[in-house]
Amino acid sequence: MLEDKEKWNKKYSQENFPWQDASKIVKEFYSLAPKGKALDLACGLGRNSIFLAEKGFYVDAVDISDVALKNLKNKKNINPVEADLDFYNIEQNKYSLIVNINYLNRRLIPQIKEGLIKGGVVIFETFVLCNEKGVFQPKNKDFLLRKNELIHLFLDMQIVFYSEKTVEKPNGEKACVSSLVAKKECLF
């Protein structure tokens, strides 16, 4: 945990992040979720948390980096939570929206589903293993989805949107990403 925290604190202290706006997928699909509590996993500097708070959600913004979370202190409707996501547990039936962008921890997938209220929405987008030259990928292959893995992980939910493609990130790098929006169906 300490090693990860130091790594991310250094990254957020030294690097310039060109993306300040919320993720495109969050902007496009947040309105499908009923207003209420939102969870932003691995929130980083909080671009999605800030956007969601401005749209009327009360956001728990979780990250391991206390340096990144300082950006969210004293922001209205945002609760910064410093936690190692390898050990963090999502409370059941608490959130109307859960956002997971550029992060993968397969242990959390069942908890994401259980953490949503009925009618709640998950917005999930992260990197996929691909063999294209010049494409950004995390070095640790455990943090990469396999082809069609994301859709299979959420087949027990109502899939609203799904895609796998190569995109250009805000910093100009290309990346293979898988994107999914799914709704926890209401059972009558």
PDB file of C-alpha atoms in Angstrom:
ATOM      1  CA  MET A   1       0.000   0.000   0.000  1.00  0.00           C
ATOM      2  CA  LEU A   2       2.703   2.483   0.979  1.00  0.00           C
ATOM      3  CA  GLU A   3       4.580   1.832  -2.272  1.00  0.00           C
ATOM      4  CA  ASP A   4       1.450   2.509  -4.362  1.00  0.00           C
ATOM      5  CA  LYS A   5       0.665   5.639  -2.379  1.00  0.00           C
ATOM      6  CA  GLU A   6       4.185   6.996  -2.875  1.00  0.00           C
ATOM      7  CA  LYS A   7       4.070   6.203  -6.604  1.00  0.00           C
ATOM      8  CA  TRP A   8       0.768   8.029  -7.138  1.00  0.00           C
ATOM      9  CA  ASN A   9       1.676  10.943  -4.861  1.00  0.00           C
ATOM     10  CA  LYS A  10       4.857  11.436  -6.887  1.00  0.00           C
ATOM     11  CA  LYS A  11       2.919  11.228 -10.150  1.00  0.00           C
ATOM     12  CA  TYR A  12       0.312  13.792  -9.020  1.00  0.00           C
ATOM     13  CA  SER A  13       3.021  16.081  -7.611  1.00  0.00           C
ATOM     14  CA  GLN A  14       5.308  16.073 -10.629  1.00  0.00           C
ATOM     15  CA  GLU A  15       3.234  15.468 -13.738  1.00  0.00           C
ATOM     16  CA  ASN A  16       1.028  17.886 -15.593  1.00  0.00           C
ATOM     17  CA  PHE A  17      -2.356  16.353 -16.339  1.00  0.00           C
ATOM     18  CA  PRO A  18      -3.868  17.744 -19.551  1.00  0.00           C
ATOM     19  CA  TRP A  19      -7.368  16.448 -18.789  1.00  0.00           C
ATOM     20  CA  GLN A  20      -9.411  18.596 -16.466  1.00  0.00           C
ATOM     21  CA  ASP A  21     -12.835  17.880 -17.933  1.00  0.00           C
ATOM     22  CA  ALA A  22     -14.882  14.885 -16.927  1.00  0.00           C
ATOM     23  CA  SER A  23     -14.533  11.781 -19.058  1.00  0.00           C
ATOM     24  CA  LYS A  24     -16.616  11.824 -22.206  1.00  0.00           C
ATOM     25  CA  ILE A  25     -18.475   8.652 -21.212  1.00  0.00           C
ATOM     26  CA  VAL A  26     -19.384  10.145 -17.821  1.00  0.00           C
ATOM     27  CA  LYS A  27     -20.714  13.302 -19.478  1.00  0.00           C
ATOM     28  CA  GLU A  28     -22.762  11.257 -21.945  1.00  0.00           C
ATOM     29  CA  PHE A  29     -24.373   8.804 -19.520  1.00  0.00           C
ATOM     30  CA  TYR A  30     -24.459  10.224 -15.954  1.00  0.00           C
ATOM     31  CA  SER A  31     -28.041  11.407 -16.462  1.00  0.00           C
ATOM     32  CA  LEU A  32     -29.286   7.794 -16.697  1.00  0.00           C
ATOM     33  CA  ALA A  33     -28.677   7.427 -12.959  1.00  0.00           C
ATOM     34  CA  PRO A  34     -31.206   8.639 -10.415  1.00  0.00           C
ATOM     35  CA  LYS A  35     -29.890  11.618  -8.423  1.00  0.00           C
ATOM     36  CA  GLY A  36     -28.360  10.654  -5.106  1.00  0.00           C
ATOM     37  CA  LYS A  37     -25.042   9.220  -3.970  1.00  0.00           C
ATOM     38  CA  ALA A  38     -22.236   8.554  -6.439  1.00  0.00           C
ATOM     39  CA  LEU A  39     -18.957   6.700  -6.008  1.00  0.00           C
ATOM     40  CA  ASP A  40     -15.880   7.635  -8.049  1.00  0.00           C
ATOM     41  CA  LEU A  41     -13.315   4.813  -7.766  1.00  0.00           C
ATOM     42  CA  ALA A  42      -9.632   5.745  -8.245  1.00  0.00           C
ATOM     43  CA  CYS A  43     -10.786   9.325  -8.681  1.00  0.00           C
ATOM     44  CA  GLY A  44      -7.322  10.865  -9.052  1.00  0.00           C
ATOM     45  CA  LEU A  45      -7.570  14.650  -9.117  1.00  0.00           C
ATOM     46  CA  GLY A  46     -11.350  14.366  -9.137  1.00  0.00           C
ATOM     47  CA  ARG A  47     -12.395  15.576 -12.577  1.00  0.00           C
ATOM     48  CA  ASN A  48     -15.384  13.189 -12.652  1.00  0.00           C
ATOM     49  CA  SER A  49     -16.223  13.782  -8.979  1.00  0.00           C
ATOM     50  CA  ILE A  50     -16.333  17.550  -9.494  1.00  0.00           C
ATOM     51  CA  PHE A  51     -18.521  17.171 -12.586  1.00  0.00           C
ATOM     52  CA  LEU A  52     -20.961  14.862 -10.790  1.00  0.00           C
ATOM     53  CA  ALA A  53     -21.159  17.134  -7.731  1.00  0.00           C
ATOM     54  CA  GLU A  54     -21.986  20.046 -10.033  1.00  0.00           C
ATOM     55  CA  LYS A  55     -24.801  17.916 -11.505  1.00  0.00           C
ATOM     56  CA  GLY A  56     -26.353  17.352  -8.070  1.00  0.00           C
ATOM     57  CA  PHE A  57     -24.782  14.108  -6.867  1.00  0.00           C
ATOM     58  CA  TYR A  58     -23.203  13.613  -3.433  1.00  0.00           C
ATOM     59  CA  VAL A  59     -19.897  11.980  -4.313  1.00  0.00           C
ATOM     60  CA  ASP A  60     -17.599   9.672  -2.372  1.00  0.00           C
ATOM     61  CA  ALA A  61     -14.290  10.192  -4.211  1.00  0.00           C
ATOM     62  CA  VAL A  62     -11.883   7.340  -3.404  1.00  0.00           C
ATOM     63  CA  ASP A  63      -8.157   7.292  -4.169  1.00  0.00           C
ATOM     64  CA  ILE A  64      -4.931   6.122  -2.543  1.00  0.00           C
ATOM     65  CA  SER A  65      -3.176   9.457  -3.163  1.00  0.00           C
ATOM     66  CA  ASP A  66      -3.587  12.079  -0.456  1.00  0.00           C
ATOM     67  CA  VAL A  67      -1.870  14.531  -2.828  1.00  0.00           C
ATOM     68  CA  ALA A  68      -4.623  14.040  -5.427  1.00  0.00           C
ATOM     69  CA  LEU A  69      -7.394  14.182  -2.827  1.00  0.00           C
ATOM     70  CA  LYS A  70      -6.219  17.618  -1.615  1.00  0.00           C
ATOM     71  CA  ASN A  71      -7.743  18.907  -4.865  1.00  0.00           C
ATOM     72  CA  LEU A  72     -11.157  17.846  -3.545  1.00  0.00           C
ATOM     73  CA  LYS A  73     -10.988  19.132   0.026  1.00  0.00           C
ATOM     74  CA  ASN A  74     -13.700  21.683   0.796  1.00  0.00           C
ATOM     75  CA  LYS A  75     -15.505  21.009  -2.503  1.00  0.00           C
ATOM     76  CA  LYS A  76     -19.246  21.079  -2.064  1.00  0.00           C
ATOM     77  CA  ASN A  77     -20.971  17.651  -2.123  1.00  0.00           C
ATOM     78  CA  ILE A  78     -17.673  15.723  -2.356  1.00  0.00           C
ATOM     79  CA  ASN A  79     -16.381  13.415   0.357  1.00  0.00           C
ATOM     80  CA  PRO A  80     -12.697  12.598  -0.364  1.00  0.00           C
ATOM     81  CA  VAL A  81     -11.835   9.101   0.901  1.00  0.00           C
ATOM     82  CA  GLU A  82      -8.189   8.047   1.118  1.00  0.00           C
ATOM     83  CA  ALA A  83      -8.094   4.284   0.698  1.00  0.00           C
ATOM     84  CA  ASP A  84      -6.178   1.472  -0.937  1.00  0.00           C
ATOM     85  CA  LEU A  85      -8.687  -0.064  -3.358  1.00  0.00           C
ATOM     86  CA  ASP A  86      -7.071  -3.472  -2.865  1.00  0.00           C
ATOM     87  CA  PHE A  87      -8.699  -3.452   0.596  1.00  0.00           C
ATOM     88  CA  TYR A  88     -11.566  -0.982   0.217  1.00  0.00           C
ATOM     89  CA  ASN A  89     -15.092  -2.403   0.337  1.00  0.00           C
ATOM     90  CA  ILE A  90     -18.131  -0.834  -1.296  1.00  0.00           C
ATOM     91  CA  GLU A  91     -21.205  -0.603   0.907  1.00  0.00           C
ATOM     92  CA  GLN A  92     -24.199  -2.513  -0.463  1.00  0.00           C
ATOM     93  CA  ASN A  93     -27.236  -0.709  -1.920  1.00  0.00           C
ATOM     94  CA  LYS A  94     -25.772   2.743  -1.342  1.00  0.00           C
ATOM     95  CA  TYR A  95     -25.057   4.363  -4.714  1.00  0.00           C
ATOM     96  CA  SER A  96     -27.207   5.480  -7.605  1.00  0.00           C
ATOM     97  CA  LEU A  97     -24.059   5.864  -9.739  1.00  0.00           C
ATOM     98  CA  ILE A  98     -20.633   4.217  -9.626  1.00  0.00           C
ATOM     99  CA  VAL A  99     -17.875   5.498 -11.912  1.00  0.00           C
ATOM    100  CA  ASN A 100     -14.700   3.517 -12.638  1.00  0.00           C
ATOM    101  CA  ILE A 101     -12.422   5.230 -15.180  1.00  0.00           C
ATOM    102  CA  ASN A 102      -8.872   4.158 -16.159  1.00  0.00           C
ATOM    103  CA  TYR A 103      -8.646   1.656 -13.313  1.00  0.00           C
ATOM    104  CA  LEU A 104      -9.137  -2.089 -12.974  1.00  0.00           C
ATOM    105  CA  ASN A 105      -9.509  -4.122  -9.813  1.00  0.00           C
ATOM    106  CA  ARG A 106     -11.472  -7.257 -10.620  1.00  0.00           C
ATOM    107  CA  ARG A 107     -12.076  -7.889  -6.893  1.00  0.00           C
ATOM    108  CA  LEU A 108     -14.381  -4.848  -6.875  1.00  0.00           C
ATOM    109  CA  ILE A 109     -16.674  -5.953  -9.746  1.00  0.00           C
ATOM    110  CA  PRO A 110     -19.160  -7.904  -7.563  1.00  0.00           C
ATOM    111  CA  GLN A 111     -19.075  -5.086  -5.008  1.00  0.00           C
ATOM    112  CA  ILE A 112     -19.835  -2.499  -7.701  1.00  0.00           C
ATOM    113  CA  LYS A 113     -22.961  -4.442  -8.656  1.00  0.00           C
ATOM    114  CA  GLU A 114     -24.025  -4.902  -5.033  1.00  0.00           C
ATOM    115  CA  GLY A 115     -23.187  -1.281  -4.195  1.00  0.00           C
ATOM    116  CA  LEU A 116     -25.775   0.049  -6.626  1.00  0.00           C
ATOM    117  CA  ILE A 117     -29.361   0.697  -5.624  1.00  0.00           C
ATOM    118  CA  LYS A 118     -32.047  -0.761  -7.893  1.00  0.00           C
ATOM    119  CA  GLY A 119     -32.090   1.402 -11.004  1.00  0.00           C
ATOM    120  CA  GLY A 120     -28.502   2.494 -10.305  1.00  0.00           C
ATOM    121  CA  VAL A 121     -25.922   2.859 -13.078  1.00  0.00           C
ATOM    122  CA  VAL A 122     -22.287   1.865 -13.462  1.00  0.00           C
ATOM    123  CA  ILE A 123     -20.035   3.735 -15.906  1.00  0.00           C
ATOM    124  CA  PHE A 124     -16.846   1.763 -16.470  1.00  0.00           C
ATOM    125  CA  GLU A 125     -13.996   2.507 -18.884  1.00  0.00           C
ATOM    126  CA  THR A 126     -10.466   1.201 -18.770  1.00  0.00           C
ATOM    127  CA  PHE A 127      -7.595  -0.208 -20.791  1.00  0.00           C
ATOM    128  CA  VAL A 128      -7.695  -3.397 -22.856  1.00  0.00           C
ATOM    129  CA  LEU A 129      -4.724  -5.563 -23.751  1.00  0.00           C
ATOM    130  CA  CYS A 130      -3.890  -4.982 -27.411  1.00  0.00           C
ATOM    131  CA  ASN A 131      -0.946  -5.530 -29.700  1.00  0.00           C
ATOM    132  CA  GLU A 132      -1.074  -2.273 -31.649  1.00  0.00           C
ATOM    133  CA  LYS A 133       2.234  -0.435 -31.892  1.00  0.00           C
ATOM    134  CA  GLY A 134       2.486   2.953 -30.205  1.00  0.00           C
ATOM    135  CA  VAL A 135      -0.461   2.341 -27.895  1.00  0.00           C
ATOM    136  CA  PHE A 136      -0.294   3.226 -24.196  1.00  0.00           C
ATOM    137  CA  GLN A 137      -0.889   0.364 -21.769  1.00  0.00           C
ATOM    138  CA  PRO A 138      -0.164  -0.098 -18.082  1.00  0.00           C
ATOM    139  CA  LYS A 139       2.979  -2.215 -17.712  1.00  0.00           C
ATOM    140  CA  ASN A 140       1.304  -4.700 -15.364  1.00  0.00           C
ATOM    141  CA  LYS A 141      -0.926  -6.922 -17.516  1.00  0.00           C
ATOM    142  CA  ASP A 142      -3.147  -7.611 -14.467  1.00  0.00           C
ATOM    143  CA  PHE A 143      -4.483  -4.075 -14.923  1.00  0.00           C
ATOM    144  CA  LEU A 144      -5.614  -4.729 -18.492  1.00  0.00           C
ATOM    145  CA  LEU A 145      -8.931  -6.169 -19.546  1.00  0.00           C
ATOM    146  CA  ARG A 146      -8.981  -8.935 -22.129  1.00  0.00           C
ATOM    147  CA  LYS A 147     -11.088  -8.655 -25.281  1.00  0.00           C
ATOM    148  CA  ASN A 148     -14.823  -8.645 -24.408  1.00  0.00           C
ATOM    149  CA  GLU A 149     -14.057  -9.265 -20.728  1.00  0.00           C
ATOM    150  CA  LEU A 150     -15.856  -6.158 -19.472  1.00  0.00           C
ATOM    151  CA  ILE A 151     -19.168  -6.978 -21.109  1.00  0.00           C
ATOM    152  CA  HIS A 152     -19.004 -10.531 -19.738  1.00  0.00           C
ATOM    153  CA  LEU A 153     -18.391  -9.212 -16.212  1.00  0.00           C
ATOM    154  CA  PHE A 154     -21.648  -7.232 -16.326  1.00  0.00           C
ATOM    155  CA  LEU A 155     -23.954  -9.557 -18.333  1.00  0.00           C
ATOM    156  CA  ASP A 156     -26.232  -9.899 -15.311  1.00  0.00           C
ATOM    157  CA  MET A 157     -27.102  -6.200 -15.620  1.00  0.00           C
ATOM    158  CA  GLN A 158     -28.940  -4.273 -18.324  1.00  0.00           C
ATOM    159  CA  ILE A 159     -26.200  -3.203 -20.769  1.00  0.00           C
ATOM    160  CA  VAL A 160     -26.958   0.303 -22.038  1.00  0.00           C
ATOM    161  CA  PHE A 161     -23.712   0.904 -23.943  1.00  0.00           C
ATOM    162  CA  TYR A 162     -20.597  -1.103 -24.755  1.00  0.00           C
ATOM    163  CA  SER A 163     -17.596  -0.565 -26.994  1.00  0.00           C
ATOM    164  CA  GLU A 164     -13.980  -1.584 -27.443  1.00  0.00           C
ATOM    165  CA  LYS A 165     -11.813   0.635 -29.572  1.00  0.00           C
ATOM    166  CA  THR A 166      -8.586   2.563 -29.894  1.00  0.00           C
ATOM    167  CA  VAL A 167      -8.972   6.155 -28.747  1.00  0.00           C
ATOM    168  CA  GLU A 168      -6.794   9.214 -28.407  1.00  0.00           C
ATOM    169  CA  LYS A 169      -6.442  10.266 -24.778  1.00  0.00           C
ATOM    170  CA  PRO A 170      -6.378  13.986 -23.818  1.00  0.00           C
ATOM    171  CA  ASN A 171      -2.562  13.872 -23.632  1.00  0.00           C
ATOM    172  CA  GLY A 172      -2.369  12.729 -27.280  1.00  0.00           C
ATOM    173  CA  GLU A 173      -1.470   9.097 -26.552  1.00  0.00           C
ATOM    174  CA  LYS A 174      -3.464   6.313 -28.151  1.00  0.00           C
ATOM    175  CA  ALA A 175      -4.986   3.625 -25.957  1.00  0.00           C
ATOM    176  CA  CYS A 176      -7.205   0.582 -26.431  1.00  0.00           C
ATOM    177  CA  VAL A 177     -10.167   0.954 -24.107  1.00  0.00           C
ATOM    178  CA  SER A 178     -13.297  -0.904 -23.215  1.00  0.00           C
ATOM    179  CA  SER A 179     -16.311   1.208 -22.224  1.00  0.00           C
ATOM    180  CA  LEU A 180     -19.497   0.053 -20.572  1.00  0.00           C
ATOM    181  CA  VAL A 181     -22.635   1.596 -19.112  1.00  0.00           C
ATOM    182  CA  ALA A 182     -24.986  -0.779 -17.314  1.00  0.00           C
ATOM    183  CA  LYS A 183     -28.073  -0.416 -15.166  1.00  0.00           C
ATOM    184  CA  LYS A 184     -29.079  -2.515 -12.172  1.00  0.00           C
ATOM    185  CA  GLU A 185     -32.517  -3.658 -13.198  1.00  0.00           C
ATOM    186  CA  CYS A 186     -35.496  -3.082 -10.974  1.00  0.00           C
ATOM    187  CA  LEU A 187     -37.267  -6.319 -10.190  1.00  0.00           C
ATOM    188  CA  PHE A 188     -40.943  -5.875  -9.415  1.00  0.00           C
TER     189      PHE A 188
END
